[in-house]
């Protein structure tokens, strides 16, 4: 599948942003779950949230649970990441990704996700 991310930008600390990731081509049947990753300069790309496309079950990295919410609109084939109370340390390039249905839910490294959107930059600064 082909993914297209949008919604990044610059925001002040304490602000909110919503990222979107549209499935622009390919079959939804090729998606088991989707996730949002982020990568700050000098750091590895890390999964921050994951959602099961059909069932809607979610996973969050514990440090972000409560501030970030992952959701999807199955009718529009769009994945979202609502981010609130943003902090300067949330500054990073954010990527959406899709995992094959045959890949286990518990597998959460970047290598476990087959399809990627382009990154969208989020900068939190006063």
mmCIF file with all atom_site columns, C-alpha atoms in Angstrom:
data_model
loop_
_atom_site.group_PDB
_atom_site.id
_atom_site.type_symbol
_atom_site.label_atom_id
_atom_site.label_alt_id
_atom_site.label_comp_id
_atom_site.label_asym_id
_atom_site.label_entity_id
_atom_site.label_seq_id
_atom_site.pdbx_PDB_ins_code
_atom_site.Cartn_x
_atom_site.Cartn_y
_atom_site.Cartn_z
_atom_site.occupancy
_atom_site.B_iso_or_equiv
_atom_site.pdbx_formal_charge
_atom_site.auth_seq_id
_atom_site.auth_comp_id
_atom_site.auth_asym_id
_atom_site.auth_atom_id
_atom_site.pdbx_PDB_model_num
ATOM 1   C CA . UNK A 1 1   ? 0.000   0.000   0.000  1.00 0.00 ? 1   UNK A CA 1
ATOM 2   C CA . UNK A 1 2   ? 1.027   3.604   -0.502 1.00 0.00 ? 2   UNK A CA 1
ATOM 3   C CA . UNK A 1 3   ? 0.705   6.008   2.406  1.00 0.00 ? 3   UNK A CA 1
ATOM 4   C CA . UNK A 1 4   ? 0.719   9.787   2.505  1.00 0.00 ? 4   UNK A CA 1
ATOM 5   C CA . UNK A 1 5   ? 1.248   11.628  5.782  1.00 0.00 ? 5   UNK A CA 1
ATOM 6   C CA . UNK A 1 6   ? 0.339   15.213  6.555  1.00 0.00 ? 6   UNK A CA 1
ATOM 7   C CA . UNK A 1 7   ? -0.364  17.574  9.406  1.00 0.00 ? 7   UNK A CA 1
ATOM 8   C CA . UNK A 1 8   ? 3.052   18.366  10.801 1.00 0.00 ? 8   UNK A CA 1
ATOM 9   C CA . UNK A 1 9   ? 4.154   21.853  11.680 1.00 0.00 ? 9   UNK A CA 1
ATOM 10  C CA . UNK A 1 10  ? 5.519   24.098  14.341 1.00 0.00 ? 10  UNK A CA 1
ATOM 11  C CA . UNK A 1 11  ? 3.692   24.509  17.621 1.00 0.00 ? 11  UNK A CA 1
ATOM 12  C CA . UNK A 1 12  ? 4.446   26.065  20.977 1.00 0.00 ? 12  UNK A CA 1
ATOM 13  C CA . UNK A 1 13  ? 4.940   23.907  24.056 1.00 0.00 ? 13  UNK A CA 1
ATOM 14  C CA . UNK A 1 14  ? 1.574   22.843  25.422 1.00 0.00 ? 14  UNK A CA 1
ATOM 15  C CA . UNK A 1 15  ? -0.028  23.009  22.013 1.00 0.00 ? 15  UNK A CA 1
ATOM 16  C CA . UNK A 1 16  ? -1.743  20.326  19.957 1.00 0.00 ? 16  UNK A CA 1
ATOM 17  C CA . UNK A 1 17  ? -1.427  18.876  16.470 1.00 0.00 ? 17  UNK A CA 1
ATOM 18  C CA . UNK A 1 18  ? -3.210  16.162  14.557 1.00 0.00 ? 18  UNK A CA 1
ATOM 19  C CA . UNK A 1 19  ? -1.317  14.103  12.024 1.00 0.00 ? 19  UNK A CA 1
ATOM 20  C CA . UNK A 1 20  ? -3.086  12.263  9.231  1.00 0.00 ? 20  UNK A CA 1
ATOM 21  C CA . UNK A 1 21  ? -1.996  9.379   7.058  1.00 0.00 ? 21  UNK A CA 1
ATOM 22  C CA . UNK A 1 22  ? -4.074  8.469   4.042  1.00 0.00 ? 22  UNK A CA 1
ATOM 23  C CA . UNK A 1 23  ? -3.948  5.103   2.317  1.00 0.00 ? 23  UNK A CA 1
ATOM 24  C CA . UNK A 1 24  ? -3.737  6.468   -1.219 1.00 0.00 ? 24  UNK A CA 1
ATOM 25  C CA . UNK A 1 25  ? -3.337  3.222   -3.111 1.00 0.00 ? 25  UNK A CA 1
ATOM 26  C CA . UNK A 1 26  ? -3.274  -0.494  -2.555 1.00 0.00 ? 26  UNK A CA 1
ATOM 27  C CA . UNK A 1 27  ? -5.653  -2.866  -0.864 1.00 0.00 ? 27  UNK A CA 1
ATOM 28  C CA . UNK A 1 28  ? -6.749  -2.409  2.728  1.00 0.00 ? 28  UNK A CA 1
ATOM 29  C CA . UNK A 1 29  ? -6.738  -6.174  2.973  1.00 0.00 ? 29  UNK A CA 1
ATOM 30  C CA . UNK A 1 30  ? -2.944  -5.900  2.965  1.00 0.00 ? 30  UNK A CA 1
ATOM 31  C CA . UNK A 1 31  ? -3.018  -3.996  6.253  1.00 0.00 ? 31  UNK A CA 1
ATOM 32  C CA . UNK A 1 32  ? -3.129  -5.742  9.608  1.00 0.00 ? 32  UNK A CA 1
ATOM 33  C CA . UNK A 1 33  ? -2.220  -2.819  11.750 1.00 0.00 ? 33  UNK A CA 1
ATOM 34  C CA . UNK A 1 34  ? -0.795  0.663   11.350 1.00 0.00 ? 34  UNK A CA 1
ATOM 35  C CA . UNK A 1 35  ? 1.514   2.695   13.448 1.00 0.00 ? 35  UNK A CA 1
ATOM 36  C CA . UNK A 1 36  ? 3.138   6.036   13.988 1.00 0.00 ? 36  UNK A CA 1
ATOM 37  C CA . UNK A 1 37  ? 6.883   6.232   14.389 1.00 0.00 ? 37  UNK A CA 1
ATOM 38  C CA . UNK A 1 38  ? 9.064   9.192   15.117 1.00 0.00 ? 38  UNK A CA 1
ATOM 39  C CA . UNK A 1 39  ? 12.737  9.889   14.626 1.00 0.00 ? 39  UNK A CA 1
ATOM 40  C CA . UNK A 1 40  ? 14.660  12.728  16.182 1.00 0.00 ? 40  UNK A CA 1
ATOM 41  C CA . UNK A 1 41  ? 18.114  13.689  14.870 1.00 0.00 ? 41  UNK A CA 1
ATOM 42  C CA . UNK A 1 42  ? 20.703  11.197  16.042 1.00 0.00 ? 42  UNK A CA 1
ATOM 43  C CA . UNK A 1 43  ? 18.062  8.772   17.304 1.00 0.00 ? 43  UNK A CA 1
ATOM 44  C CA . UNK A 1 44  ? 16.593  5.593   15.939 1.00 0.00 ? 44  UNK A CA 1
ATOM 45  C CA . UNK A 1 45  ? 13.118  5.485   14.498 1.00 0.00 ? 45  UNK A CA 1
ATOM 46  C CA . UNK A 1 46  ? 10.781  4.374   17.285 1.00 0.00 ? 46  UNK A CA 1
ATOM 47  C CA . UNK A 1 47  ? 7.203   3.186   17.326 1.00 0.00 ? 47  UNK A CA 1
ATOM 48  C CA . UNK A 1 48  ? 5.023   5.430   19.466 1.00 0.00 ? 48  UNK A CA 1
ATOM 49  C CA . UNK A 1 49  ? 1.533   4.085   18.741 1.00 0.00 ? 49  UNK A CA 1
ATOM 50  C CA . UNK A 1 50  ? -0.081  1.227   16.889 1.00 0.00 ? 50  UNK A CA 1
ATOM 51  C CA . UNK A 1 51  ? -3.664  0.386   15.999 1.00 0.00 ? 51  UNK A CA 1
ATOM 52  C CA . UNK A 1 52  ? -5.247  -2.787  14.673 1.00 0.00 ? 52  UNK A CA 1
ATOM 53  C CA . UNK A 1 53  ? -6.949  -1.720  11.491 1.00 0.00 ? 53  UNK A CA 1
ATOM 54  C CA . UNK A 1 54  ? -10.057 -3.890  11.800 1.00 0.00 ? 54  UNK A CA 1
ATOM 55  C CA . UNK A 1 55  ? -10.463 -4.367  15.552 1.00 0.00 ? 55  UNK A CA 1
ATOM 56  C CA . UNK A 1 56  ? -9.239  -0.975  16.677 1.00 0.00 ? 56  UNK A CA 1
ATOM 57  C CA . UNK A 1 57  ? -7.087  -2.249  19.512 1.00 0.00 ? 57  UNK A CA 1
ATOM 58  C CA . UNK A 1 58  ? -4.245  0.083   20.368 1.00 0.00 ? 58  UNK A CA 1
ATOM 59  C CA . UNK A 1 59  ? -0.743  0.111   21.790 1.00 0.00 ? 59  UNK A CA 1
ATOM 60  C CA . UNK A 1 60  ? 1.185   3.117   23.036 1.00 0.00 ? 60  UNK A CA 1
ATOM 61  C CA . UNK A 1 61  ? 4.718   3.495   24.194 1.00 0.00 ? 61  UNK A CA 1
ATOM 62  C CA . UNK A 1 62  ? 4.130   4.030   27.940 1.00 0.00 ? 62  UNK A CA 1
ATOM 63  C CA . UNK A 1 63  ? 5.851   7.418   28.101 1.00 0.00 ? 63  UNK A CA 1
ATOM 64  C CA . UNK A 1 64  ? 3.332   8.934   25.662 1.00 0.00 ? 64  UNK A CA 1
ATOM 65  C CA . UNK A 1 65  ? 0.104   7.332   26.743 1.00 0.00 ? 65  UNK A CA 1
ATOM 66  C CA . UNK A 1 66  ? -2.359  10.005  27.764 1.00 0.00 ? 66  UNK A CA 1
ATOM 67  C CA . UNK A 1 67  ? -0.957  12.730  25.533 1.00 0.00 ? 67  UNK A CA 1
ATOM 68  C CA . UNK A 1 68  ? -1.139  10.990  22.157 1.00 0.00 ? 68  UNK A CA 1
ATOM 69  C CA . UNK A 1 69  ? -4.159  9.194   20.685 1.00 0.00 ? 69  UNK A CA 1
ATOM 70  C CA . UNK A 1 70  ? -4.087  6.991   17.611 1.00 0.00 ? 70  UNK A CA 1
ATOM 71  C CA . UNK A 1 71  ? -7.276  6.390   15.651 1.00 0.00 ? 71  UNK A CA 1
ATOM 72  C CA . UNK A 1 72  ? -8.438  5.449   12.209 1.00 0.00 ? 72  UNK A CA 1
ATOM 73  C CA . UNK A 1 73  ? -11.372 6.146   9.935  1.00 0.00 ? 73  UNK A CA 1
ATOM 74  C CA . UNK A 1 74  ? -12.071 2.903   8.129  1.00 0.00 ? 74  UNK A CA 1
ATOM 75  C CA . UNK A 1 75  ? -14.554 4.541   5.773  1.00 0.00 ? 75  UNK A CA 1
ATOM 76  C CA . UNK A 1 76  ? -11.969 7.069   4.581  1.00 0.00 ? 76  UNK A CA 1
ATOM 77  C CA . UNK A 1 77  ? -8.906  4.838   5.024  1.00 0.00 ? 77  UNK A CA 1
ATOM 78  C CA . UNK A 1 78  ? -7.153  7.463   7.094  1.00 0.00 ? 78  UNK A CA 1
ATOM 79  C CA . UNK A 1 79  ? -4.971  7.013   10.155 1.00 0.00 ? 79  UNK A CA 1
ATOM 80  C CA . UNK A 1 80  ? -4.685  9.803   12.720 1.00 0.00 ? 80  UNK A CA 1
ATOM 81  C CA . UNK A 1 81  ? -2.429  10.769  15.576 1.00 0.00 ? 81  UNK A CA 1
ATOM 82  C CA . UNK A 1 82  ? -3.834  13.397  17.915 1.00 0.00 ? 82  UNK A CA 1
ATOM 83  C CA . UNK A 1 83  ? -1.075  14.956  19.983 1.00 0.00 ? 83  UNK A CA 1
ATOM 84  C CA . UNK A 1 84  ? -1.726  17.264  22.921 1.00 0.00 ? 84  UNK A CA 1
ATOM 85  C CA . UNK A 1 85  ? 0.363   19.007  25.546 1.00 0.00 ? 85  UNK A CA 1
ATOM 86  C CA . UNK A 1 86  ? 3.311   18.856  23.185 1.00 0.00 ? 86  UNK A CA 1
ATOM 87  C CA . UNK A 1 87  ? 6.798   19.242  24.583 1.00 0.00 ? 87  UNK A CA 1
ATOM 88  C CA . UNK A 1 88  ? 10.079  20.277  22.941 1.00 0.00 ? 88  UNK A CA 1
ATOM 89  C CA . UNK A 1 89  ? 11.266  16.682  23.221 1.00 0.00 ? 89  UNK A CA 1
ATOM 90  C CA . UNK A 1 90  ? 8.423   15.637  20.914 1.00 0.00 ? 90  UNK A CA 1
ATOM 91  C CA . UNK A 1 91  ? 10.227  17.421  18.085 1.00 0.00 ? 91  UNK A CA 1
ATOM 92  C CA . UNK A 1 92  ? 10.936  14.819  15.422 1.00 0.00 ? 92  UNK A CA 1
ATOM 93  C CA . UNK A 1 93  ? 10.102  13.569  11.977 1.00 0.00 ? 93  UNK A CA 1
ATOM 94  C CA . UNK A 1 94  ? 6.910   11.518  12.262 1.00 0.00 ? 94  UNK A CA 1
ATOM 95  C CA . UNK A 1 95  ? 6.172   8.591   9.964  1.00 0.00 ? 95  UNK A CA 1
ATOM 96  C CA . UNK A 1 96  ? 3.112   6.441   9.458  1.00 0.00 ? 96  UNK A CA 1
ATOM 97  C CA . UNK A 1 97  ? 3.546   2.801   8.545  1.00 0.00 ? 97  UNK A CA 1
ATOM 98  C CA . UNK A 1 98  ? 1.476   -0.281  7.784  1.00 0.00 ? 98  UNK A CA 1
ATOM 99  C CA . UNK A 1 99  ? 2.075   -3.838  8.834  1.00 0.00 ? 99  UNK A CA 1
ATOM 100 C CA . UNK A 1 100 ? 1.128   -6.952  6.913  1.00 0.00 ? 100 UNK A CA 1
ATOM 101 C CA . UNK A 1 101 ? -1.774  -8.935  8.449  1.00 0.00 ? 101 UNK A CA 1
ATOM 102 C CA . UNK A 1 102 ? 0.517   -11.933 8.804  1.00 0.00 ? 102 UNK A CA 1
ATOM 103 C CA . UNK A 1 103 ? 2.988   -10.063 10.996 1.00 0.00 ? 103 UNK A CA 1
ATOM 104 C CA . UNK A 1 104 ? 2.385   -10.554 14.661 1.00 0.00 ? 104 UNK A CA 1
ATOM 105 C CA . UNK A 1 105 ? 0.794   -7.674  16.614 1.00 0.00 ? 105 UNK A CA 1
ATOM 106 C CA . UNK A 1 106 ? 3.591   -7.788  19.174 1.00 0.00 ? 106 UNK A CA 1
ATOM 107 C CA . UNK A 1 107 ? 6.303   -7.182  16.586 1.00 0.00 ? 107 UNK A CA 1
ATOM 108 C CA . UNK A 1 108 ? 6.915   -3.432  16.690 1.00 0.00 ? 108 UNK A CA 1
ATOM 109 C CA . UNK A 1 109 ? 10.271  -2.631  15.159 1.00 0.00 ? 109 UNK A CA 1
ATOM 110 C CA . UNK A 1 110 ? 10.567  -0.562  12.006 1.00 0.00 ? 110 UNK A CA 1
ATOM 111 C CA . UNK A 1 111 ? 11.561  -3.699  10.107 1.00 0.00 ? 111 UNK A CA 1
ATOM 112 C CA . UNK A 1 112 ? 8.210   -5.279  10.975 1.00 0.00 ? 112 UNK A CA 1
ATOM 113 C CA . UNK A 1 113 ? 6.291   -2.621  9.023  1.00 0.00 ? 113 UNK A CA 1
ATOM 114 C CA . UNK A 1 114 ? 6.198   -3.029  5.279  1.00 0.00 ? 114 UNK A CA 1
ATOM 115 C CA . UNK A 1 115 ? 4.792   0.225   3.930  1.00 0.00 ? 115 UNK A CA 1
ATOM 116 C CA . UNK A 1 116 ? 5.788   3.750   4.886  1.00 0.00 ? 116 UNK A CA 1
ATOM 117 C CA . UNK A 1 117 ? 4.548   7.242   4.343  1.00 0.00 ? 117 UNK A CA 1
ATOM 118 C CA . UNK A 1 118 ? 6.914   10.141  3.904  1.00 0.00 ? 118 UNK A CA 1
ATOM 119 C CA . UNK A 1 119 ? 7.866   11.837  7.140  1.00 0.00 ? 119 UNK A CA 1
ATOM 120 C CA . UNK A 1 120 ? 6.110   14.906  8.414  1.00 0.00 ? 120 UNK A CA 1
ATOM 121 C CA . UNK A 1 121 ? 8.065   17.259  10.640 1.00 0.00 ? 121 UNK A CA 1
ATOM 122 C CA . UNK A 1 122 ? 6.769   18.246  14.062 1.00 0.00 ? 122 UNK A CA 1
ATOM 123 C CA . UNK A 1 123 ? 8.639   21.042  15.817 1.00 0.00 ? 123 UNK A CA 1
ATOM 124 C CA . UNK A 1 124 ? 7.732   22.114  19.326 1.00 0.00 ? 124 UNK A CA 1
ATOM 125 C CA . UNK A 1 125 ? 9.383   25.373  20.220 1.00 0.00 ? 125 UNK A CA 1
ATOM 126 C CA . UNK A 1 126 ? 8.618   28.683  21.840 1.00 0.00 ? 126 UNK A CA 1
#
